[in-house]
Short mmCIF file of C-alpha atoms and ligand atoms in Angstrom, two decimals:
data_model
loop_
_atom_site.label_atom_id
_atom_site.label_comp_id
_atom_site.label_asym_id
_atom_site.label_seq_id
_atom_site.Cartn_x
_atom_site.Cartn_y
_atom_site.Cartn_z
CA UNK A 1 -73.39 -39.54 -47.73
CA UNK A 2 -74.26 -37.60 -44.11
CA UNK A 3 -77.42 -37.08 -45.61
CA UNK A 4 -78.49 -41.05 -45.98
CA UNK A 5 -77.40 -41.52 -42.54
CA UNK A 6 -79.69 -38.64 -41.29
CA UNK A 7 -82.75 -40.05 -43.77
CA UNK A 8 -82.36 -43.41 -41.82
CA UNK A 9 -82.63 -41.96 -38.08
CA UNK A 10 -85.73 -39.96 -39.09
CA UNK A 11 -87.29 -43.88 -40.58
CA UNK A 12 -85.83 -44.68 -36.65
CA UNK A 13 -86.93 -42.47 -35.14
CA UNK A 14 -90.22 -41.95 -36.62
CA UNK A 15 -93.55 -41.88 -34.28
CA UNK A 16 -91.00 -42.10 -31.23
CA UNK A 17 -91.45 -38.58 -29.85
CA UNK A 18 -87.20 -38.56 -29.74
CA UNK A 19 -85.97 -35.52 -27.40
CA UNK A 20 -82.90 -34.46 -27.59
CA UNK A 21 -81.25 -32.08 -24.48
CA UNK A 22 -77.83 -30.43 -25.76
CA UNK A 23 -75.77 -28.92 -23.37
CA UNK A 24 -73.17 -26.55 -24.40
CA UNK A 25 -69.91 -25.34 -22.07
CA UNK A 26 -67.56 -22.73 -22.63
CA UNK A 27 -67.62 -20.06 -25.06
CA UNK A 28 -69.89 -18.47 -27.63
CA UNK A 29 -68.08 -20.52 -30.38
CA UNK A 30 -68.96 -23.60 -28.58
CA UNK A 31 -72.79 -22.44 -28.15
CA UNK A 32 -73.31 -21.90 -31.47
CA UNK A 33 -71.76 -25.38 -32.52
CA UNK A 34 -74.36 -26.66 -30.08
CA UNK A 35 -76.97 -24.94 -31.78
CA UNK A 36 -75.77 -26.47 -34.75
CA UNK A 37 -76.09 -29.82 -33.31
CA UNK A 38 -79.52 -29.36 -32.42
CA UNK A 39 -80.06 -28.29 -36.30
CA UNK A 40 -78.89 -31.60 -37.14
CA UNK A 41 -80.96 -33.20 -34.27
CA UNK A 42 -83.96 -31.64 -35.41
CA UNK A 43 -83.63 -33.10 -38.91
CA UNK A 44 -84.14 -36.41 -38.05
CA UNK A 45 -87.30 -35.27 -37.05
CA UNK A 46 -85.70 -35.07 -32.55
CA UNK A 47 -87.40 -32.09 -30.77
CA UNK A 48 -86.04 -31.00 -27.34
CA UNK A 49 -86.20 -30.81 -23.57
CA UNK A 50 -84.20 -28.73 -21.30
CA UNK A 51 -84.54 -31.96 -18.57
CA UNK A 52 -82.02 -34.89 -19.22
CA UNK A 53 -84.35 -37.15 -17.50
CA UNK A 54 -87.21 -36.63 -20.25
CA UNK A 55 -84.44 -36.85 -23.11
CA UNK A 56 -83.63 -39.98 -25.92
CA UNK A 57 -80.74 -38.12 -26.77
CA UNK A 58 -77.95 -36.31 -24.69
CA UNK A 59 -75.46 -34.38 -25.77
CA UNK A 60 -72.40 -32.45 -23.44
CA UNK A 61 -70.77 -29.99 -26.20
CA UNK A 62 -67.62 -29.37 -23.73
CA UNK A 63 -65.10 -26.74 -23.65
CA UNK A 64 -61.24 -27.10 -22.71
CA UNK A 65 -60.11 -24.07 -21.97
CA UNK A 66 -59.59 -24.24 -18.51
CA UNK A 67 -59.13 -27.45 -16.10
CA UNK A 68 -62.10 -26.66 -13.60
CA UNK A 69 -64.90 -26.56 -17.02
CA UNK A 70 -63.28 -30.02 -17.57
CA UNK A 71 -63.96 -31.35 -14.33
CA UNK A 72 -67.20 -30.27 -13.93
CA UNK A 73 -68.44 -32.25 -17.38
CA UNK A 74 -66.37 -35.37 -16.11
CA UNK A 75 -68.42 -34.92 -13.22
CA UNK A 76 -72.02 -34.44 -14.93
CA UNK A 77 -71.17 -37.38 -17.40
CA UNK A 78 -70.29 -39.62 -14.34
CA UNK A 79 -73.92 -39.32 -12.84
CA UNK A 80 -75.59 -39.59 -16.40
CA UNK A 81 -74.67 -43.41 -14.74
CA UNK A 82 -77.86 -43.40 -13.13
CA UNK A 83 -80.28 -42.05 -16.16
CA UNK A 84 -78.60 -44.88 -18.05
CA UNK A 85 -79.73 -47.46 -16.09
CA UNK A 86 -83.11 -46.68 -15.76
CA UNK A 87 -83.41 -46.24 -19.60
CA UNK A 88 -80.74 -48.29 -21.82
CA UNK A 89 -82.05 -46.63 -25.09
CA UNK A 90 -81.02 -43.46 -23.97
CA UNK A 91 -78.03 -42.29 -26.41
CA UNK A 92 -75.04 -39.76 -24.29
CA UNK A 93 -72.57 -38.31 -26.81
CA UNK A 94 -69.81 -35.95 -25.92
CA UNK A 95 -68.54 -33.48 -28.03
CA UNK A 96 -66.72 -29.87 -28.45
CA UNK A 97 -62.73 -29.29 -27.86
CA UNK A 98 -62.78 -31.62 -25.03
CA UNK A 99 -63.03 -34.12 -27.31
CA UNK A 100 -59.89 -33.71 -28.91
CA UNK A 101 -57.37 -34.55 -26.45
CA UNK A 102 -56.06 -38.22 -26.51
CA UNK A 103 -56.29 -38.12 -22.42
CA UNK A 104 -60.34 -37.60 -22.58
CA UNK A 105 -60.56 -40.33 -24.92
CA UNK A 106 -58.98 -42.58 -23.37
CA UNK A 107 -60.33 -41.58 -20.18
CA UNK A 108 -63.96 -42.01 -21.23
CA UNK A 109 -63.57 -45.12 -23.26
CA UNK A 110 -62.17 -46.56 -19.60
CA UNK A 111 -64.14 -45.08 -16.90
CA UNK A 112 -67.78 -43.85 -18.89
CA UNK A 113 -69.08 -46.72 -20.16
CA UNK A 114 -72.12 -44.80 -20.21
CA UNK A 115 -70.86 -42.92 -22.78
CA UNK A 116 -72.28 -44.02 -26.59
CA UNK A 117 -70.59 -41.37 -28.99
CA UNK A 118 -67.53 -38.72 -29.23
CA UNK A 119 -67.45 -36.41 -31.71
CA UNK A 120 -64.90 -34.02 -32.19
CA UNK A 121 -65.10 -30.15 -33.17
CA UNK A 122 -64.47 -30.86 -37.15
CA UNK A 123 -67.07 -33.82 -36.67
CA UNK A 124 -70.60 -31.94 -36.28
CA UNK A 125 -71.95 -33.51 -39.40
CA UNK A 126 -71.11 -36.95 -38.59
CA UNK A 127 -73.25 -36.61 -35.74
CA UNK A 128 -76.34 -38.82 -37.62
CA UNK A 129 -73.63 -41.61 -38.52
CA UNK A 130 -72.58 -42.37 -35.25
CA UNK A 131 -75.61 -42.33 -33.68
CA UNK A 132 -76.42 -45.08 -36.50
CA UNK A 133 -73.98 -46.76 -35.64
CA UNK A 134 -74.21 -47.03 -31.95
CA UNK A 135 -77.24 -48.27 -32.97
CA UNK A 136 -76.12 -51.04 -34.72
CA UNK A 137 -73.11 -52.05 -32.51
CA UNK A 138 -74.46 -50.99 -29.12
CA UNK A 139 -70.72 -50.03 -28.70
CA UNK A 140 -68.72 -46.36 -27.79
CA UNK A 141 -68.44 -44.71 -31.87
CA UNK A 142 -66.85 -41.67 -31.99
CA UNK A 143 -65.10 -39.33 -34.76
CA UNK A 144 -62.14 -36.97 -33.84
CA UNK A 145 -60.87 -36.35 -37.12
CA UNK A 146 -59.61 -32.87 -38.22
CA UNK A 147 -60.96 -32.28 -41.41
CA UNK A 148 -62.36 -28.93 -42.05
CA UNK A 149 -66.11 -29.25 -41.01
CA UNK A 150 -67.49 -26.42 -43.73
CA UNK A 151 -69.70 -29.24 -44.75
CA UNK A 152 -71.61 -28.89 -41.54
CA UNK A 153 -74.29 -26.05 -43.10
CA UNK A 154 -76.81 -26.96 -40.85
CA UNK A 155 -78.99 -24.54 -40.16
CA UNK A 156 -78.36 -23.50 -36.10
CA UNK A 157 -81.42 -23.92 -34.11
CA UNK A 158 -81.42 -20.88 -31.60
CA UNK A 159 -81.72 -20.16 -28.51
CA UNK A 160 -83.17 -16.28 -28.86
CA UNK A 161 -85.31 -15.22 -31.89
CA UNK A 162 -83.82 -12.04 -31.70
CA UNK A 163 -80.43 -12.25 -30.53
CA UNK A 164 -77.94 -14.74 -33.46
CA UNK A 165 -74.04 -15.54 -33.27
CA UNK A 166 -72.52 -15.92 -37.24
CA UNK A 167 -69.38 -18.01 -36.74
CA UNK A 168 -67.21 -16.37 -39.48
CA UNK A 169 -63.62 -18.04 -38.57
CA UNK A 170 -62.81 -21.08 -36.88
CA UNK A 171 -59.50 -22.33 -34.89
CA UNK A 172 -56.41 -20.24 -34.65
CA UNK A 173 -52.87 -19.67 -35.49
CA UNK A 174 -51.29 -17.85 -32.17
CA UNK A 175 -50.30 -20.24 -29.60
CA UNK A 176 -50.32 -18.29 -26.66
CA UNK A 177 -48.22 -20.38 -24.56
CA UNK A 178 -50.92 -20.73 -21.99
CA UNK A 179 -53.97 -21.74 -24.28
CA UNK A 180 -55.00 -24.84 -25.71
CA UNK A 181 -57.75 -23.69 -28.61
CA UNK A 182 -54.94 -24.28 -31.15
CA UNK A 183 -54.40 -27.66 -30.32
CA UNK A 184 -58.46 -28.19 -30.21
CA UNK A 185 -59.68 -26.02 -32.88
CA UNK A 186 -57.12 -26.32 -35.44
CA UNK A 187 -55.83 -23.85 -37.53
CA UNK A 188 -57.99 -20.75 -39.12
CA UNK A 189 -60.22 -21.23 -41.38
CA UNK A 190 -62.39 -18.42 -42.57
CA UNK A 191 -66.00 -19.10 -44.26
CA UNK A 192 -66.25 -17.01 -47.60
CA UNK A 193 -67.61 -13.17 -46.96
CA UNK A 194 -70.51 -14.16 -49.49
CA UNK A 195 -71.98 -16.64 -47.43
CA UNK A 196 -71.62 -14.98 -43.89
CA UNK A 197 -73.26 -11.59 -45.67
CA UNK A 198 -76.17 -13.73 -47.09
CA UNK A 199 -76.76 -15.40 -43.52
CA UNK A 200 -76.69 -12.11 -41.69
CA UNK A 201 -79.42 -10.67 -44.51
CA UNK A 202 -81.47 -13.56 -43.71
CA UNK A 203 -81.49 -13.33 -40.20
CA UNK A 204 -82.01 -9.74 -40.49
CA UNK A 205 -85.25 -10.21 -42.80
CA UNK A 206 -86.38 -12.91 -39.87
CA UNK A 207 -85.99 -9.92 -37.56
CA UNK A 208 -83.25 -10.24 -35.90
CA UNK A 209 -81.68 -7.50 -33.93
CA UNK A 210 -78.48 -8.47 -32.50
CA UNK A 211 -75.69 -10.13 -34.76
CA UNK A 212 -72.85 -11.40 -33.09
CA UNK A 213 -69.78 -12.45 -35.42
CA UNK A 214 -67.64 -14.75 -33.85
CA UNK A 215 -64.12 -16.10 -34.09
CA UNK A 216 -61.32 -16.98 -31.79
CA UNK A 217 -59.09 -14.40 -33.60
CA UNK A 218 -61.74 -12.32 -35.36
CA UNK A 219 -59.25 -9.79 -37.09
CA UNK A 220 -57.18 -12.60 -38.59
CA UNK A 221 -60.76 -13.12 -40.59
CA UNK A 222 -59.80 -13.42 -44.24
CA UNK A 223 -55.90 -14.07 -44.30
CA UNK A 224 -56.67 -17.64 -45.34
CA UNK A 225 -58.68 -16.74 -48.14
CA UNK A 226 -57.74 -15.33 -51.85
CA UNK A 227 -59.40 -12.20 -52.86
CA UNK A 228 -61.51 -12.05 -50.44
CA UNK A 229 -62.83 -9.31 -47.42
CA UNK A 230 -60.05 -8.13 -44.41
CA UNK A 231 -62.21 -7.90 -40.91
CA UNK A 232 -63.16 -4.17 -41.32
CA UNK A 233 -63.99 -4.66 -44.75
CA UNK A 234 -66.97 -7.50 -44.22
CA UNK A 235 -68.03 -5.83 -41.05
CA UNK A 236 -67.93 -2.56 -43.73
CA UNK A 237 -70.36 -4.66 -45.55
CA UNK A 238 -72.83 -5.89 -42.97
CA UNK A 239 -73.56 -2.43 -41.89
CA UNK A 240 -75.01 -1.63 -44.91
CA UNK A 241 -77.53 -4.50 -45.21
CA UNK A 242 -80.24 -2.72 -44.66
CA UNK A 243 -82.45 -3.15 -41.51
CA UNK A 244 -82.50 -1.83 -37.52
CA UNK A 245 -80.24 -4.25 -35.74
CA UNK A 246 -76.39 -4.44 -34.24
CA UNK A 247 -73.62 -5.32 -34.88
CA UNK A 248 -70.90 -7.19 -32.18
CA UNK A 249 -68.14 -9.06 -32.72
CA UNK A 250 -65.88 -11.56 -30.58
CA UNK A 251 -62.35 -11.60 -30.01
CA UNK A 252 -59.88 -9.48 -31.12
CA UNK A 253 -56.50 -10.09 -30.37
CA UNK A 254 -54.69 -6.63 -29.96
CA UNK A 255 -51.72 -7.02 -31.84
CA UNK A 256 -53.83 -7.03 -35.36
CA UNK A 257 -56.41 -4.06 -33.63
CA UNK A 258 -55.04 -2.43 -36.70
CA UNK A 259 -57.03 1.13 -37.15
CA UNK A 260 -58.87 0.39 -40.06
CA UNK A 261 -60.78 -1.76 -37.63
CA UNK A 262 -60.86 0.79 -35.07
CA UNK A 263 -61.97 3.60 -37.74
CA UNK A 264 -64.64 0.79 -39.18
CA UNK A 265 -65.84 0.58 -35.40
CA UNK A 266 -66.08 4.42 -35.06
CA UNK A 267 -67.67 5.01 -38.47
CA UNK A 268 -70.52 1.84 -39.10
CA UNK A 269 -73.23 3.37 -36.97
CA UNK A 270 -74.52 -0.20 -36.77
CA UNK A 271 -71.46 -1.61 -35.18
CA UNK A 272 -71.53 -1.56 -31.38
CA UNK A 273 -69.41 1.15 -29.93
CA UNK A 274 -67.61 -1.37 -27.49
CA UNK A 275 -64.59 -3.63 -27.71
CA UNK A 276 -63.73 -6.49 -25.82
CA UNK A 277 -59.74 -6.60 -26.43
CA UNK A 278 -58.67 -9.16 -24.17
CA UNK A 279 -54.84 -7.86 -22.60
CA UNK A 280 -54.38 -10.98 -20.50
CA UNK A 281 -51.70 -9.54 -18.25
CA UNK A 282 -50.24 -5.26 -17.57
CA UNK A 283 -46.61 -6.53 -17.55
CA UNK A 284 -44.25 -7.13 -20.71
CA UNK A 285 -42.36 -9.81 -19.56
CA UNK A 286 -45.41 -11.73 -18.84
CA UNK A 287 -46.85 -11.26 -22.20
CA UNK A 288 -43.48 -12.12 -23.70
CA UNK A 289 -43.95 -15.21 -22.35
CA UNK A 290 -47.39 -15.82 -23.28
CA UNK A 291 -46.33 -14.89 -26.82
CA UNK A 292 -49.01 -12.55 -27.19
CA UNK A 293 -46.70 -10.26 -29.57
CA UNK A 294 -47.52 -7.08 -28.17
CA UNK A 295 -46.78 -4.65 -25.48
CA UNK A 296 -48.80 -2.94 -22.76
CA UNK A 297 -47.16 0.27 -24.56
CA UNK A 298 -48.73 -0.77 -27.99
CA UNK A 299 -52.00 -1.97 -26.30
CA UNK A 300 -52.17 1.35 -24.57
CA UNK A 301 -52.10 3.26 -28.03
CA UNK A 302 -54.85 1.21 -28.93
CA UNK A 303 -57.07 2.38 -26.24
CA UNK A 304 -55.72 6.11 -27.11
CA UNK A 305 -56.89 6.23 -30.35
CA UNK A 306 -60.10 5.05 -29.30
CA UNK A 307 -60.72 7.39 -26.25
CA UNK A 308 -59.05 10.27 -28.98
CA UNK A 309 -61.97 9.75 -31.34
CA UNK A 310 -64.79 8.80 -28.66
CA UNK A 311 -63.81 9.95 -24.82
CA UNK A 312 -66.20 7.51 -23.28
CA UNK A 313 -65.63 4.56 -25.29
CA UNK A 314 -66.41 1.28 -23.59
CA UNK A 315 -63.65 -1.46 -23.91
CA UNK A 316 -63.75 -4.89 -21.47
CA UNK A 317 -60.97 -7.11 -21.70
CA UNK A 318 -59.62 -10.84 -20.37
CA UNK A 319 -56.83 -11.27 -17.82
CA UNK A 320 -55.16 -14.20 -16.40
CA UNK A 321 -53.50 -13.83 -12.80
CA UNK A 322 -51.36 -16.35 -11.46
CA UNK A 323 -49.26 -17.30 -15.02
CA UNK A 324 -46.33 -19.62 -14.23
CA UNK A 325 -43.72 -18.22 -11.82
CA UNK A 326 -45.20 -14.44 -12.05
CA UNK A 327 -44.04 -11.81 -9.54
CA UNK A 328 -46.04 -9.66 -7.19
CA UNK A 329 -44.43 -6.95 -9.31
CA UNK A 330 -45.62 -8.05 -12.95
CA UNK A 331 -49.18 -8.82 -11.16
CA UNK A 332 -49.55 -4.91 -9.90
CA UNK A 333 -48.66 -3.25 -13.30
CA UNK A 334 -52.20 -5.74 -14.73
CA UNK A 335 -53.69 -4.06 -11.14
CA UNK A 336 -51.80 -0.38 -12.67
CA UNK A 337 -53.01 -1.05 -16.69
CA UNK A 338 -56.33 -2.09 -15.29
CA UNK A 339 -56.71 1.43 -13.24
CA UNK A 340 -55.36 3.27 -16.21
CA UNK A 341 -57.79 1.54 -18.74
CA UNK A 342 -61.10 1.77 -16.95
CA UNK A 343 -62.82 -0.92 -18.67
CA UNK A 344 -66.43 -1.30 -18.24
CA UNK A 345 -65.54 -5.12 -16.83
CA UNK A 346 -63.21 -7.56 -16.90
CA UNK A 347 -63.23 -11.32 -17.38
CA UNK A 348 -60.61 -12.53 -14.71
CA UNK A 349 -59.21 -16.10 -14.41
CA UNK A 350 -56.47 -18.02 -12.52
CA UNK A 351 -54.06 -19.50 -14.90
CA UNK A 352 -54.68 -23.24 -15.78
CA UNK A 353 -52.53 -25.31 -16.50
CA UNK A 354 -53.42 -27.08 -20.01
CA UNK A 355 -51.47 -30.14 -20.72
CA UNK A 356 -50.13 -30.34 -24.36
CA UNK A 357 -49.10 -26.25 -24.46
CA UNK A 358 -45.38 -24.46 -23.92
CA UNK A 359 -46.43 -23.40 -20.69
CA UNK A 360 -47.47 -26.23 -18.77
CA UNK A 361 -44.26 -27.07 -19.72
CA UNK A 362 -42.47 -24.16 -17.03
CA UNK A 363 -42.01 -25.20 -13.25
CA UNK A 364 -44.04 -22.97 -11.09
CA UNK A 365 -43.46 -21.89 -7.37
CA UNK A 366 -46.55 -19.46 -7.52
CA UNK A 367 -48.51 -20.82 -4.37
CA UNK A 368 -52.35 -21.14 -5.00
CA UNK A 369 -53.43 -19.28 -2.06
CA UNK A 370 -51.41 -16.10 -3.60
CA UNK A 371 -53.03 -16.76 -7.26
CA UNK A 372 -56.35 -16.72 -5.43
CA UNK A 373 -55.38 -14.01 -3.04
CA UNK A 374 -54.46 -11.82 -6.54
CA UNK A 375 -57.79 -12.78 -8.41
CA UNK A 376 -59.59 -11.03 -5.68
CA UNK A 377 -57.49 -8.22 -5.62
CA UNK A 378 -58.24 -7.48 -9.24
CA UNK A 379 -61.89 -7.70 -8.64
CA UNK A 380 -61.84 -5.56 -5.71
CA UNK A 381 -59.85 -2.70 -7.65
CA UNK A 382 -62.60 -3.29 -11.44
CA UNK A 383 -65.29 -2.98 -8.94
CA UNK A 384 -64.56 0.35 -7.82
CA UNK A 385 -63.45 1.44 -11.40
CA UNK A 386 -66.67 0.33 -12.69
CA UNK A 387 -68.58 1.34 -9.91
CA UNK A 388 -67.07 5.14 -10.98
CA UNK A 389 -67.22 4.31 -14.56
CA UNK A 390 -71.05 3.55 -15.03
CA UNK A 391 -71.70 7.15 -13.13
CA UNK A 392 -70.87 8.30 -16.99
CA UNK A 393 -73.74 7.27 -18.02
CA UNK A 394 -76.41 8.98 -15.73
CA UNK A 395 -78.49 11.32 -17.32
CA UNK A 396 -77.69 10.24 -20.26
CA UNK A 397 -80.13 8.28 -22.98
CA UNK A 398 -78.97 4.98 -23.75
CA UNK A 399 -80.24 2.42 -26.49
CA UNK A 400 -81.11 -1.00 -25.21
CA UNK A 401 -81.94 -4.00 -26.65
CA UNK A 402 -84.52 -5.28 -23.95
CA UNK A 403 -83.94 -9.30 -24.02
CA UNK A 404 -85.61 -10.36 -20.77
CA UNK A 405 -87.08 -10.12 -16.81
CA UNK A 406 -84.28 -8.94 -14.49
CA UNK A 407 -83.58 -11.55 -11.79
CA UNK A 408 -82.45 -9.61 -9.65
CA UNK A 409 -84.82 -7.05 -9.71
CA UNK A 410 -88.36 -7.90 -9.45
CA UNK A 411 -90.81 -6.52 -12.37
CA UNK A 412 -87.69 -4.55 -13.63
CA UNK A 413 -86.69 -6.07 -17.72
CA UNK A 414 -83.28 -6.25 -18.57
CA UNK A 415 -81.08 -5.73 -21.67
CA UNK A 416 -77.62 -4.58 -23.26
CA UNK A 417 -77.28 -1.38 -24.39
CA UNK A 418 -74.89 -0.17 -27.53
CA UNK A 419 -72.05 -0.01 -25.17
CA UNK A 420 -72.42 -3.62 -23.80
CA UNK A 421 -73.38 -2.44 -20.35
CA UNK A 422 -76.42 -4.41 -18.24
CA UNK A 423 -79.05 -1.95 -17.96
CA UNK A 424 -82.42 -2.27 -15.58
CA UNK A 425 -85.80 -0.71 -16.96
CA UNK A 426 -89.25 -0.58 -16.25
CA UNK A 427 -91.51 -1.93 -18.52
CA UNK A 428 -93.76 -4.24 -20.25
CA UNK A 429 -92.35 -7.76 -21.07
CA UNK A 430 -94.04 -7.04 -24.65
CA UNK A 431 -90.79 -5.07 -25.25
CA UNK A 432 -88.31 -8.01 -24.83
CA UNK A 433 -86.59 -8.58 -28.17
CA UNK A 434 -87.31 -4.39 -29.29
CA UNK A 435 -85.05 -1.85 -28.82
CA UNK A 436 -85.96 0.82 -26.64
CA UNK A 437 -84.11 4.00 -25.29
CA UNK A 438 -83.98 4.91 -21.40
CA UNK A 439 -82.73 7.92 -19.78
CA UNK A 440 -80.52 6.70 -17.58
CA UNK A 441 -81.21 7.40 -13.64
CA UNK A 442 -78.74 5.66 -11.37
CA UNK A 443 -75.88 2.77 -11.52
CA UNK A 444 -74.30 0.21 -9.75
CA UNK A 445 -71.25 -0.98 -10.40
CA UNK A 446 -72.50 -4.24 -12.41
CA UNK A 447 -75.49 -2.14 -14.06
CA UNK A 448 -77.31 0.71 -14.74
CA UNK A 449 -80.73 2.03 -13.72
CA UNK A 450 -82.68 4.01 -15.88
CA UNK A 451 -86.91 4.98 -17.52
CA UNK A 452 -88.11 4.02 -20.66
CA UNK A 453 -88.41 7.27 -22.79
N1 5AD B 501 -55.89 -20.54 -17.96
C1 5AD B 501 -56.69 -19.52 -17.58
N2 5AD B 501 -57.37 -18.77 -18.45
C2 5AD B 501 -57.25 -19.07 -19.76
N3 5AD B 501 -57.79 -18.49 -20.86
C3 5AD B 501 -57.35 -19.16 -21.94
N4 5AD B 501 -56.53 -20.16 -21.58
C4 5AD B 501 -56.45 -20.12 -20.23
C5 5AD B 501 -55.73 -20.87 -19.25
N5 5AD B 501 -54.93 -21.87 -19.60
C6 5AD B 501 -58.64 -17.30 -20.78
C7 5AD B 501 -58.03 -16.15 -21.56
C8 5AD B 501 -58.91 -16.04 -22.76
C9 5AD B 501 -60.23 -16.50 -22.21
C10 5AD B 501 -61.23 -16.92 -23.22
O1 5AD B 501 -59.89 -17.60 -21.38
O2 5AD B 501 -58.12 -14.98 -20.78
O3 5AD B 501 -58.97 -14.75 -23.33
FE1 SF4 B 502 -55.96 -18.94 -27.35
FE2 SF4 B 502 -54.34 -16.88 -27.92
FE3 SF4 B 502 -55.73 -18.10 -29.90
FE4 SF4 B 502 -57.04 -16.57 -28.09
S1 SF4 B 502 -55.48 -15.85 -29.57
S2 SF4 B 502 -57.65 -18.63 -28.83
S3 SF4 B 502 -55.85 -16.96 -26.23
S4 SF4 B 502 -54.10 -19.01 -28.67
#
């Protein structure tokens, strides 16, 4: 059905030189949708522009998560106004979790008239319909239905020829009391182990290096399924397709860091010896009320048996300051767990308030200035941990997958090694995409320095 719609843009569209600019927000998930998207774009024959002004076609794939990312798109679509008007044809569509709350709906079908299509996160492969019918109407089409879109196998087109996220799960089942992705994503749904393995092969044979496998919930991969792979088991399975690339995976939530996934870490040599185990918050009665179902006592034997098996083991983690009504006292044992951890970096944010989840539901008398005043505290205390942390790592080799110029550093490339840290090289931009091993000579405390060897 899809597929007639998509037949009768590319008749449309043919010998108009359609560009298509896609802009994703938000999180790896979202980028990848986006790149699927652009797969779809690209078979009704669209090619694409990173300039709005030079595009046909404009898509904002939006994220949710936090109030400020929604703002900021309200604000881009709003002076799309302009482009509009100088070019009726032009076709805007909105789509990603922002899509799937009533209140954006309604607030673009009143106040962006500019706006031709929505189309919600289970949508992607109506994308060709709508734009049909726009095209017939002239009016606002969108679909926001939940259905599960498995039936969106369009191939991604990507951003890095050597660097490819596999979505392997979508939605998710926790409702942390603070987040909205349950309410936008819907519940989890894993893809079959068969067909992620056979993708990853693929993109290994077209040389890629870097496999990211992404989720919202990554070690709840599988539970949906019958007789099918657990988490450790399918990433037990990707290392052995053979080839010279890595492995990385995002997010784990820590109450299922069970240790058959820690062990399957340790022991796939492809796997990246890092772990991004978002904690959220160091105090118990705060996570109790985020309903994140674990403790910072159960967390911390996490990190033990890590640190046990590998002493220099990089973990990085997510925390949110500034959750409704929290004390000075629950905020400095995140400041203590952060101190104890030494993660390689955190990802810090002031709690937003999401419409729609238990949370937004509790009265706060937190004042913003002391939210703010605590967000910089925690940086202030991670930059002198990682500052210390990175000094690990001189003298030692490190492997790096080189994936571009620095911009910071003049005629210096840049890349990721195993252990997810920035590291700054010398060398020839021939290398970008290869991996290559440095000795490291110095760090900072967002990087280290180091000579190609
Ligand atoms: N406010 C602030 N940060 C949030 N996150 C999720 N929801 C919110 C919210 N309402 C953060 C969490 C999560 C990361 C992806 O975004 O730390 O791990
Ligand atoms: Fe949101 Fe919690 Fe699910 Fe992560 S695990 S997506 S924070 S509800």
């Amino acid at each position: 059905m899809e597929l007639n719609y998509k037949e009768k843009l590319k008749q449309i569209f043919s010998g108009k030189n359609i560009k298509a600019y896609v802009h994703s927000f938000g999180c790896q998930l979202n980028v990848s949708d986006g790149e699927k998207i652009k797969g779809i774009l690209k078979e009704t024959g669209c090619s694409f522009t990173d300039k709005p002004e030079d595009a046909g076609i404009i898509i904002f794939n939006t994220c949710a998560v936090r109030e400020s990312a929604e703002e900021r798109v309200f604000g881009i679509i709003g002076s799309m106004k302009k482009l509009k008007a100088e070019n009726p044809d032009l076709i805007i569509g909105v789509s990603g979790c922002m899509t799937a709350q009533e209140k954006n709906l309604e607030r673009i079908k009143k106040s962006y008239p500019q706006v031709d299509i929505v189309l919600g996160t289970s949508a992607i492969s109506s994308l060709p319909r709508l734009i049909y019918e726009h095209l017939e109407s002239n009016k606002l089409e969108y679909d926001i239905s939940e259905y599960a879109d498995f039936s969106c196998n369009a191939e991604q087109v990507r951003e890095s020829s050597f660097k490819a996220s596999v979505p392997i799960m979508f939605g998710c089942n926790n409702f942390c009391t603070y987040c909205i992705v349950p309410y936008v994503r819907g519940r989890e749904r894993s893809r079959a182990s068969a067909d992620i393995i056979s993708e990853v092969t693929q993109l290994v044979n077209q040389g890629y290096k870097e496999i990211m496998l992404l989720g919202q919930n990554v070690n709840s991969y599988g539970k949906d399924l019958e007789n099918d792979l657990t988490f450790p088991e399918l990433l037990r399975k990707i290392n052995e397709i053979e080839g010279d690339f890595i492995i990385r995976f995002m997010s784990s939530h820590p109450k299922d860091a069970k240790k058959e996934l820690l062990d399957a870490i340790l022991e796939c040599e492809k796997v990246a010896k890092h772990l991004h185990l978002p904690v959220q918050s160091g105090s118990n009665s705060i996570l109790k009320a985020m309903n994140r179902n674990y403790t910072v006592e159960k967390y911390l034997e996490t990190v033990d048996y890590l640190r046990s098996r590998d002493s220099g083991f990089s973990l990085t983690t997510d925390i949110i300051v500034g959750f409704p009504n929290e004390t000075d006292e629950e905020f400095q044992d995140t400041v203590k767990l952060i101190k104890q951890v030494e993660y390689d970096n955190i990802y810090s944010f002031i709690y937003s308030k999401r419409s729609g989840t238990k949370a937004s539901m509790i009265e706060d008398s937190t004042p913003e200035e002391v939210k703010s005043h605590r967000l910089r505290e925690l940086l202030e205390v991670q930059k002198e941990i990682s500052d210390r942390h990175y000094r690990r790592f001189i003298g030692k080799t490190m492997r790096v997958l080189a994936d571009g110029k620095s911009k910071k550093r003049e005629g210096f490339l840049t890349g990721k090694s195993n252990e997810f840290i920035i590291a700054e090289f010398t060398g020839d931009e021939s290398l970008i995409g290869q991996f290559v091993n440095i000795k490291v000579t110095d760090s900072m405390n967002w990087a280290v320095t180091g000579k190609i060897i």
